C-alpha positions as YAML, in Angstrom:
chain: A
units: angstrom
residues:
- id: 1
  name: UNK
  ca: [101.05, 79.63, 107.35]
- id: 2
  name: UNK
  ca: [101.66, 83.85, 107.59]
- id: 3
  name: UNK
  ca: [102.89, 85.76, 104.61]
- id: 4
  name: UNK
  ca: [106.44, 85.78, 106.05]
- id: 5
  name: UNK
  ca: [106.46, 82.19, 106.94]
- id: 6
  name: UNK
  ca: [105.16, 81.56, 103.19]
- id: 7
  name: UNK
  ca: [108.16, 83.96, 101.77]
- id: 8
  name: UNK
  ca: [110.64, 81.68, 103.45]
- id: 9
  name: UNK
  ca: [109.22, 78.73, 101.85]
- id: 10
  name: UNK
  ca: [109.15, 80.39, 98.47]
- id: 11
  name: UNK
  ca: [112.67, 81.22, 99.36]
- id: 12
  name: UNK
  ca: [113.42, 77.50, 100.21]
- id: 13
  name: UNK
  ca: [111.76, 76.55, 96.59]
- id: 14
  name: UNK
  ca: [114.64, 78.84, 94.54]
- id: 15
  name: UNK
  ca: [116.89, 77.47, 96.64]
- id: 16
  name: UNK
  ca: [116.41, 74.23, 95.50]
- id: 17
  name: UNK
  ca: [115.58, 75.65, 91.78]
- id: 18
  name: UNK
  ca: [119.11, 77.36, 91.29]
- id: 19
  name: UNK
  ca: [121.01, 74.26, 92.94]
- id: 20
  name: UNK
  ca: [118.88, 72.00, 90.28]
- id: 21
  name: UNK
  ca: [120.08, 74.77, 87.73]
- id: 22
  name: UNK
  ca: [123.87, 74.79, 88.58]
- id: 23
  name: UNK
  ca: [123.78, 70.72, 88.95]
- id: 24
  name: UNK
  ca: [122.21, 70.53, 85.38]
- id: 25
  name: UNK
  ca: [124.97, 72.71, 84.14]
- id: 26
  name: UNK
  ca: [127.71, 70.55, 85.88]
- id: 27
  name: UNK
  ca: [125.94, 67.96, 83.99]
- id: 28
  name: UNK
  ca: [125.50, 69.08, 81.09]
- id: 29
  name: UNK
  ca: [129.45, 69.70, 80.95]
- id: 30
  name: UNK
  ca: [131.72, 72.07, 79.18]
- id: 31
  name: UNK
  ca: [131.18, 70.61, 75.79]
- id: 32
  name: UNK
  ca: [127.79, 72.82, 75.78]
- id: 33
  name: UNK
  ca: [127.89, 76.54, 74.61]
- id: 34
  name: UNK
  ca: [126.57, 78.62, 77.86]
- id: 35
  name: UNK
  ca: [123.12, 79.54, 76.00]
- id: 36
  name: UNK
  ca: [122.39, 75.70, 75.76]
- id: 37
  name: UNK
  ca: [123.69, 74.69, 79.06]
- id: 38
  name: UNK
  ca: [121.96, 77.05, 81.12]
- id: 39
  name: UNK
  ca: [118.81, 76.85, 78.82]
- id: 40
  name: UNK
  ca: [118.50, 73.37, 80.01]
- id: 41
  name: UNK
  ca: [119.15, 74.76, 83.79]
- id: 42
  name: UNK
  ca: [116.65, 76.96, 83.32]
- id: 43
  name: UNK
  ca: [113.77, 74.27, 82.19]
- id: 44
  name: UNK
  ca: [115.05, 72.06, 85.41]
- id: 45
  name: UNK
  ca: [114.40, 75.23, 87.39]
- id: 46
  name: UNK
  ca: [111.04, 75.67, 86.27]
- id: 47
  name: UNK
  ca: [110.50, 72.50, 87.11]
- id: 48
  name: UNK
  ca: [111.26, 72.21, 90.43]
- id: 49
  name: UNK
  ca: [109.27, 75.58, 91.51]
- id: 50
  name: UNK
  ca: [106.57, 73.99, 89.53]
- id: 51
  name: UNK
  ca: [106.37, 71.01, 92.07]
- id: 52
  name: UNK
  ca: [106.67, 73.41, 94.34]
- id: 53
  name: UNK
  ca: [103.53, 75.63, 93.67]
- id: 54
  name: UNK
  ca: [101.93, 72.14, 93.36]
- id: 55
  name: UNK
  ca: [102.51, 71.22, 96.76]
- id: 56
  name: UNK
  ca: [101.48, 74.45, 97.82]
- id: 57
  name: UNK
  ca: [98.12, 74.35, 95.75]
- id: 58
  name: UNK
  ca: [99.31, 77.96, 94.76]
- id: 59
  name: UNK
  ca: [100.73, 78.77, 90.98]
- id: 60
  name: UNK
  ca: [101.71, 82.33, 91.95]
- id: 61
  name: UNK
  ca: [105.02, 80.71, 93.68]
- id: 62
  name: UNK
  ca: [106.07, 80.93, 90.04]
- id: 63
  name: UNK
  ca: [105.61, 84.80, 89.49]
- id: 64
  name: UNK
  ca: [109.11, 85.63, 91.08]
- id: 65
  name: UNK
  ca: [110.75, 83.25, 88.66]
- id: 66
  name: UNK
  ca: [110.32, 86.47, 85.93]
- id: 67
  name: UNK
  ca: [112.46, 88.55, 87.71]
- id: 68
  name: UNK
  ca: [114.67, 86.05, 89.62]
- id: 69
  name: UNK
  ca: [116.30, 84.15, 86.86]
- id: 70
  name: UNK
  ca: [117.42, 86.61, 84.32]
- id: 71
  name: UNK
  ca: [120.18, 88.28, 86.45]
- id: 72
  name: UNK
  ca: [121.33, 84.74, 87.82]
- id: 73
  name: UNK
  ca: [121.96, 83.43, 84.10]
- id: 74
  name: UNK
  ca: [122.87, 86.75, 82.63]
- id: 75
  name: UNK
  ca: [125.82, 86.75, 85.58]
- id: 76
  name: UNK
  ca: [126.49, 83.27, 85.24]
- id: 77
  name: UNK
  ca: [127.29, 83.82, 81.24]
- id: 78
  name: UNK
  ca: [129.49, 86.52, 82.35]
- id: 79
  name: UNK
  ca: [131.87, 84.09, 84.21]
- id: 80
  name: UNK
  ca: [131.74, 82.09, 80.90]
- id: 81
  name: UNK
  ca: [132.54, 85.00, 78.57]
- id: 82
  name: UNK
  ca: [135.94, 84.38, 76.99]
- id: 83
  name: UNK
  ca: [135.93, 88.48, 75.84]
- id: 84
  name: UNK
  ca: [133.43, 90.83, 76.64]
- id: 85
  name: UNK
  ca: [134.03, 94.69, 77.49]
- id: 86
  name: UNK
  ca: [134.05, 94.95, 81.18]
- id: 87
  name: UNK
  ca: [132.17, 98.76, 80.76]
- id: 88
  name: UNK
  ca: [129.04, 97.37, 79.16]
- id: 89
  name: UNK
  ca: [129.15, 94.33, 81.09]
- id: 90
  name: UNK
  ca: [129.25, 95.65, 84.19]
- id: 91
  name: UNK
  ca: [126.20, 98.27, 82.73]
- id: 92
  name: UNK
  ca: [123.91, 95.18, 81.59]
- id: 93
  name: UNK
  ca: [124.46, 93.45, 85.07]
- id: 94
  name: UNK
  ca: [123.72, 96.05, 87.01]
- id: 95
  name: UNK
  ca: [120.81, 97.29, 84.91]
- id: 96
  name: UNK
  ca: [119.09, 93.57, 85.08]
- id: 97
  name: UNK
  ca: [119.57, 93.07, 88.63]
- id: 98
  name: UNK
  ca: [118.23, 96.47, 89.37]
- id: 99
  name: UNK
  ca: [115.16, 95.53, 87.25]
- id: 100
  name: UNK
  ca: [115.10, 92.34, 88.81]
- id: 101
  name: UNK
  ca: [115.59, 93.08, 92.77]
- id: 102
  name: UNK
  ca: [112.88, 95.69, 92.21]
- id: 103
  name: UNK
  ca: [109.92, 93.66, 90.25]
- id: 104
  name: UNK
  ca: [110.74, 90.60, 92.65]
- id: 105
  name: UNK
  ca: [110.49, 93.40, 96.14]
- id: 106
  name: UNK
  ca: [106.86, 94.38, 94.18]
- id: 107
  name: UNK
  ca: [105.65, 90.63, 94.12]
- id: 108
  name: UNK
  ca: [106.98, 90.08, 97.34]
- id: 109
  name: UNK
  ca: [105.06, 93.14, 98.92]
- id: 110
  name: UNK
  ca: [101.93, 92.63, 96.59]
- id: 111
  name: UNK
  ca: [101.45, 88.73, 97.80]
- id: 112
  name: UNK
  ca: [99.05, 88.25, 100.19]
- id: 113
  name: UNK
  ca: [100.84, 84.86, 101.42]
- id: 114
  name: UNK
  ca: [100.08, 81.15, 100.95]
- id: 115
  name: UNK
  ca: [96.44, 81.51, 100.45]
- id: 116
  name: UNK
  ca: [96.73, 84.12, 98.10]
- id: 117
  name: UNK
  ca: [97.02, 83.26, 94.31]
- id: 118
  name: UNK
  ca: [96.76, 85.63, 91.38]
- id: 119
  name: UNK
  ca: [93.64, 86.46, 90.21]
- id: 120
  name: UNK
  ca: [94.26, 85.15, 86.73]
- id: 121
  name: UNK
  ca: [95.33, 81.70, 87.72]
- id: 122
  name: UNK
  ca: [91.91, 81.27, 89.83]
- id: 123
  name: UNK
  ca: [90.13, 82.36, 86.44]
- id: 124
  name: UNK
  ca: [91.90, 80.03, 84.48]
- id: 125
  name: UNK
  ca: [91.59, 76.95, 86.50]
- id: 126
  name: UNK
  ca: [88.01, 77.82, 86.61]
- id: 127
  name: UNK
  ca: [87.49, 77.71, 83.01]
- id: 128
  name: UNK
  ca: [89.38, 74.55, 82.27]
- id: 129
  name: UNK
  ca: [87.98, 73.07, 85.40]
- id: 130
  name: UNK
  ca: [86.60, 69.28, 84.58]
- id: 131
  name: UNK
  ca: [88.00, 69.98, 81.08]
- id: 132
  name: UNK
  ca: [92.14, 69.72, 81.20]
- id: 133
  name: UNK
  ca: [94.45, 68.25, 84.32]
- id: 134
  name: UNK
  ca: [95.31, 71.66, 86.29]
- id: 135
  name: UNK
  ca: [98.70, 70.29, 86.57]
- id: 136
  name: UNK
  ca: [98.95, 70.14, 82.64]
- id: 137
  name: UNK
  ca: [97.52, 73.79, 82.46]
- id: 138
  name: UNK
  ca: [99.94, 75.54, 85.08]
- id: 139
  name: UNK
  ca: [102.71, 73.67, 83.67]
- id: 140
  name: UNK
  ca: [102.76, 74.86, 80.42]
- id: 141
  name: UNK
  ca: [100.51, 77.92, 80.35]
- id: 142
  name: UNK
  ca: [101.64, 79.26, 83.57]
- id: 143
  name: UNK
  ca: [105.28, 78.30, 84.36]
- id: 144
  name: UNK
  ca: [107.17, 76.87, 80.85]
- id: 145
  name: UNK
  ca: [105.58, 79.37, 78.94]
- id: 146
  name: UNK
  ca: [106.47, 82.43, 80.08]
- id: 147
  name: UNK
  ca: [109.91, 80.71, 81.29]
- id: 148
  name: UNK
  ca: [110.78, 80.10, 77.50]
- id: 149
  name: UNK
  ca: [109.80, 83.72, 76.74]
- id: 150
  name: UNK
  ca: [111.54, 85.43, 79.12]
- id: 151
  name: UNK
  ca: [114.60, 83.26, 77.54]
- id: 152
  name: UNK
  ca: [113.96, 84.12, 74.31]
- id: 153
  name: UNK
  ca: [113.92, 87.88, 75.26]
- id: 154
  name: UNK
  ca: [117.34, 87.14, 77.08]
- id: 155
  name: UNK
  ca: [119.27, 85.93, 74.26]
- id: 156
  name: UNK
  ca: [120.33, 89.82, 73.65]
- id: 157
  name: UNK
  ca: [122.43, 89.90, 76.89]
- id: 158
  name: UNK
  ca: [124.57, 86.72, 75.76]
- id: 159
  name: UNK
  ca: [126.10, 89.30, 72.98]
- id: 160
  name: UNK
  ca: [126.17, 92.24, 75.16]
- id: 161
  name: UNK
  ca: [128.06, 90.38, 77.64]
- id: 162
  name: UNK
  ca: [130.36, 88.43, 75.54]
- id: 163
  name: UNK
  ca: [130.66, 90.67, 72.56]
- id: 164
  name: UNK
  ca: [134.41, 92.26, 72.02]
- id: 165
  name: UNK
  ca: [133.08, 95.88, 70.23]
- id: 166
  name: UNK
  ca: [133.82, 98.90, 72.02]
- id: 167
  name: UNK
  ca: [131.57, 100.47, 73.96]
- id: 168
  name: UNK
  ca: [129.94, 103.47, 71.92]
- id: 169
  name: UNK
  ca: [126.93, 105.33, 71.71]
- id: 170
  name: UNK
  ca: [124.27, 102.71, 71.18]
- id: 171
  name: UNK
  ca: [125.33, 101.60, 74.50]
- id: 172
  name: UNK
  ca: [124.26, 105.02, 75.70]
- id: 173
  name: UNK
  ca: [120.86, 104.56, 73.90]
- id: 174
  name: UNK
  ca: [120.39, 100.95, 75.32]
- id: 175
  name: UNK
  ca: [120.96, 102.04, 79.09]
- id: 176
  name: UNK
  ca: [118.98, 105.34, 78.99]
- id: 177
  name: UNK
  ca: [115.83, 102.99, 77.57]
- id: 178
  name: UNK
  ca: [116.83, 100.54, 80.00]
- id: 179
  name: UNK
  ca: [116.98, 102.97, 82.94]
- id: 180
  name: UNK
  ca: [113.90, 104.87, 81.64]
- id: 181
  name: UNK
  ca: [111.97, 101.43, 82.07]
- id: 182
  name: UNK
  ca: [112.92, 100.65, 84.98]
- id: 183
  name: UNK
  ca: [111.88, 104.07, 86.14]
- id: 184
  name: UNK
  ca: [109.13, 103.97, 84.61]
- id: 185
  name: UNK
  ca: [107.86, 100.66, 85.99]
- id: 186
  name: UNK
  ca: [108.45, 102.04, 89.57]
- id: 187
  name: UNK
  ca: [106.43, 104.65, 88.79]
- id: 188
  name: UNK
  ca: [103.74, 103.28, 87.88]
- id: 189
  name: UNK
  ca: [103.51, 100.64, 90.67]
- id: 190
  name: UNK
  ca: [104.02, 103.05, 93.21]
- id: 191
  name: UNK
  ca: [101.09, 105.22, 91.88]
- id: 192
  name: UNK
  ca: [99.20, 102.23, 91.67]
- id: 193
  name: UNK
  ca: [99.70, 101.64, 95.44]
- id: 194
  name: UNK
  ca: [99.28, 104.73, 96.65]
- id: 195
  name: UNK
  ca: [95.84, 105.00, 94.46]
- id: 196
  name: UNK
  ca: [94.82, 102.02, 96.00]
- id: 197
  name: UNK
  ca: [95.66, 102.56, 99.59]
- id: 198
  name: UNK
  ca: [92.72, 105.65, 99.22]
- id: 199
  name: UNK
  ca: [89.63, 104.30, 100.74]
- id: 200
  name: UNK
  ca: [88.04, 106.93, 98.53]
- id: 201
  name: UNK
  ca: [89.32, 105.14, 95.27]
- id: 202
  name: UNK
  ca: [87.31, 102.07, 96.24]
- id: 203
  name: UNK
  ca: [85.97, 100.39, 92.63]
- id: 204
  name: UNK
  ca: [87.71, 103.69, 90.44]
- id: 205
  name: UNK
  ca: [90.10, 103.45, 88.26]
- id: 206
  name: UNK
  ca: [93.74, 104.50, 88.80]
- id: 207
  name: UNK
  ca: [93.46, 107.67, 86.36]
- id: 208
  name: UNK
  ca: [96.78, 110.03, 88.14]
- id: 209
  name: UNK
  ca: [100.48, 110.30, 86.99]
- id: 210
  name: UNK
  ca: [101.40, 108.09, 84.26]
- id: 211
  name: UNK
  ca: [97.93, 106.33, 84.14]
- id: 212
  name: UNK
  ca: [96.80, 109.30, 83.14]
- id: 213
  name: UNK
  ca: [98.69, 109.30, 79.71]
- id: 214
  name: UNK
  ca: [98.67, 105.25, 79.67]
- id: 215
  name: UNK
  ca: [96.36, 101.91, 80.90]
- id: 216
  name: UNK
  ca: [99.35, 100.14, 81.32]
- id: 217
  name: UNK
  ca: [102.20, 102.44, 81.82]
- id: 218
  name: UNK
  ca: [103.68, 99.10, 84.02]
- id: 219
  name: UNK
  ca: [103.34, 96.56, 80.84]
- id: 220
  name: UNK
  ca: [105.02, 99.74, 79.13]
- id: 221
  name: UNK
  ca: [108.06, 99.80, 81.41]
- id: 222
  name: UNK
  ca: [108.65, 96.23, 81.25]
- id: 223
  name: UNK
  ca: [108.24, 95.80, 77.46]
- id: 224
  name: UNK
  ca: [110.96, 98.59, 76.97]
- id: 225
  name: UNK
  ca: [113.28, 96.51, 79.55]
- id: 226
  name: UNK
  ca: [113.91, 93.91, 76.83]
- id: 227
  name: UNK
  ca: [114.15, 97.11, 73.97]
- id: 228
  name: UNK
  ca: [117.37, 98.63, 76.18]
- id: 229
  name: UNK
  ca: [119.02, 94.92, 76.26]
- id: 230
  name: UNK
  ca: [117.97, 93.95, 73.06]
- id: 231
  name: UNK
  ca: [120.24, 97.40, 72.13]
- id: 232
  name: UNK
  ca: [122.98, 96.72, 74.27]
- id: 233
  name: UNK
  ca: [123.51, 93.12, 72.57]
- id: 234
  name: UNK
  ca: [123.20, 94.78, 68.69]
- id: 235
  name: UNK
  ca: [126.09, 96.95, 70.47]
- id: 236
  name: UNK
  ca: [128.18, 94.43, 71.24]
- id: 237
  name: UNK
  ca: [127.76, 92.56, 68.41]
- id: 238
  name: UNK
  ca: [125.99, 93.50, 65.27]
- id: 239
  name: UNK
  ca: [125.15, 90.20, 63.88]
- id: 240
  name: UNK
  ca: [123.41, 88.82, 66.67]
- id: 241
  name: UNK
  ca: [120.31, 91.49, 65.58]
- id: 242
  name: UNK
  ca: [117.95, 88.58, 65.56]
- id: 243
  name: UNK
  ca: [117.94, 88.06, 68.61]
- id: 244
  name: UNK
  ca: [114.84, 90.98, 68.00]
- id: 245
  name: UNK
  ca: [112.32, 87.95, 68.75]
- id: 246
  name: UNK
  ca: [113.14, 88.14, 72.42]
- id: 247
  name: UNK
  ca: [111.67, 91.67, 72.61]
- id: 248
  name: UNK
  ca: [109.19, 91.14, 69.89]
- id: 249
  name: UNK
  ca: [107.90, 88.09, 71.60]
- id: 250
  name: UNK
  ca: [107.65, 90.16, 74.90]
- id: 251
  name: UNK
  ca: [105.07, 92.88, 72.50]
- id: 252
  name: UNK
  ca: [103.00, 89.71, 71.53]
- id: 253
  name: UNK
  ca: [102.74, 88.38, 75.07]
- id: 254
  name: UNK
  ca: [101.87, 91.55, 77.03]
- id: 255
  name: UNK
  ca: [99.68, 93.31, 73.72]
- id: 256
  name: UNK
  ca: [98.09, 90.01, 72.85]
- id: 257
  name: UNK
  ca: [98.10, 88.20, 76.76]
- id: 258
  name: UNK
  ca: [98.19, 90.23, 79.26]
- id: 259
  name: UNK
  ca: [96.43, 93.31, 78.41]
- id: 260
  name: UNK
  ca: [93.45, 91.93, 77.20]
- id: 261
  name: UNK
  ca: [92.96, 90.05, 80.48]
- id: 262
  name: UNK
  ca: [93.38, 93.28, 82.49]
- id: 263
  name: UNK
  ca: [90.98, 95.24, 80.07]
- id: 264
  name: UNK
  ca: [87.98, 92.49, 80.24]
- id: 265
  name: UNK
  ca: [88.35, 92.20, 84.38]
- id: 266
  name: UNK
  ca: [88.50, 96.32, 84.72]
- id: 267
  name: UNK
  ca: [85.64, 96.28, 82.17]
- id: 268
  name: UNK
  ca: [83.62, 93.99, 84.42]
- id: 269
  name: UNK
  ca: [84.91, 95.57, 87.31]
- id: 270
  name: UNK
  ca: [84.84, 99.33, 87.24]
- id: 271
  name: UNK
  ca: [82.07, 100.79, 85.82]
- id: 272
  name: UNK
  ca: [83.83, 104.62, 84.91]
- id: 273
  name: UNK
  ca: [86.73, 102.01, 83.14]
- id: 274
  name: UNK
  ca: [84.60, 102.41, 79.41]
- id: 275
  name: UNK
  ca: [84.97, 106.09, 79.50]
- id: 276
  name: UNK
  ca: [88.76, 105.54, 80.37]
- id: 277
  name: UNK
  ca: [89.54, 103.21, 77.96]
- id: 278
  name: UNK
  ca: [88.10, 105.45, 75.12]
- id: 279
  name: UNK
  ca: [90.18, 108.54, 77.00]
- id: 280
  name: UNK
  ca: [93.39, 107.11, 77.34]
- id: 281
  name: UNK
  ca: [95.29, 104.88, 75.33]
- id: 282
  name: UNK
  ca: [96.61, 101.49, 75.57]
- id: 283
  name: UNK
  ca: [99.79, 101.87, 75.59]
- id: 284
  name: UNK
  ca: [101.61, 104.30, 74.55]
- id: 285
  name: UNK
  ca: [101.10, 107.88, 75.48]
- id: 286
  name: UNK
  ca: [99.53, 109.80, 72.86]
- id: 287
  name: UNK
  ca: [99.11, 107.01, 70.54]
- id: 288
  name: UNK
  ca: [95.50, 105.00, 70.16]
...
């Protein structure tokens, strides 16, 4: 099976995923407030492009799920707003499916097809190898886990979408840190690309643009995704500033997750990566 060929079948797998999602919401009924009806669509989704990545021996069939679901749900609560200022719903919509079309068009051109499966997963089911079923670990490790985060960190659009307040200036704030993110993930993965497409970069590290002033200028972007919508729901709605634990929880998962994984392979990897890591900070530019 070719990378296109594979694309249609991960196509095929949403498919079904979003059908399972709106038939657990029919389900489900009206009785259920949209955050719980569609949570339970969501779970059902995961699900079925879990058995899907199963059947395909592959667990990176999950990765577009990130970037695919939010804008479905967030424009499915829209329809079952009863207020909601059109302005900054229109704003929050247009914002996550830009996010969204663009991460998903990076998988899509990063996969290398069928055959290929992130690096991470192959180290993981290495390590747990003989130890834990591998359908138990990329259940919950690899697909629930980071499906109930990426909730959690969309709670904030619920408000922002539903919320009655005028639009004002923290609306402003929320869409230029939204916007900046998104730019700023582009960026990043562009300069990434471009690095790597050098034969004479072969085993450096990516050390021009924004990885010049950050490691992870790309974790950076996406982390201040869930800041702007996280903004645009206090906006809307003041009282909903809990929801805080979304973006929070996206901090803990990237700071405590992600970027150490990324640090220990480059360490291993790249041998001018020490003197870059002590150069350059983690995160945020200017900050170690």
């Amino acid at each position: 099976m070719n990378k296109v060929t594979g694309l249609m079948v991960v196509g095929g797998i949403y498919l079904l995923a979003a059908l399972a999602g709106w038939a657990t919401v029919a389900v489900v009924g009206s009785g259920a407030h949209p955050i719980e009806a569609f949570f339970y669509a969501d779970v059902v989704g995961t699900v079925v492009v879990f058995a899907g990545s199963m059947v395909l021996s592959n667990s990176s069939v999950y990765d577009p799920y990130w970037s695919v679901a939010p804008p479905l749900i967030a424009g499915a609560w829209t329809l079952s707003a009863v207020d909601g200022v059109a302005v900054r719903q229109v704003l929050v919509l247009v914002l996550l499916l830009a996010w969204g079309v663009r991460l998903t068009a990076n998988w899509a051109v990063g996969w290398g097809g069928p055959r290929h499966e992130d690096w991470r997963y192959v180290q993981i089911r290495e390590q747990t190898h003989g130890r834990l079923p591998w359908w138990l670990v990329t259940f919950t490790g690899i697909h629930m886990m980071p499906t109930l985060a990426v909730y959690l960190a969309l709670l904030s659009a619920w408000p922002a979408l539903a919320g009655s307040r005028p639009i004002g200036w923290l609306d402003g704030l929320a869409a230029v840190v939204m916007l900046g993110a998104i730019a700023l993930e582009t960026i990043a993965d562009l300069q990434l690309r471009r690095f790597a497409r050098d034969p004479g970069n072969a085993g450096r590290t990516v050390d021009i643009g924004l990885w010049r002033r950050s490691r992870h200028p790309n974790y950076l972007g996406e982390i201040g995704v869930w800041w702007g919508l996280w903004l645009f729901g206090l906006a809307a709605d003041p009282s909903w500033w809990w929801t805080i634990v979304g973006p929070i929880a996206m901090v803990v998962l990237f700071v405590g997750v992600s970027i150490p994984l990324m640090e220990k392979r480059s360490l291993a990897r790249r041998p001018d990566y020490p003197v870059y890591q002590r150069d350059v900070p983690m995160l945020i530019p200017f900050v170690k």
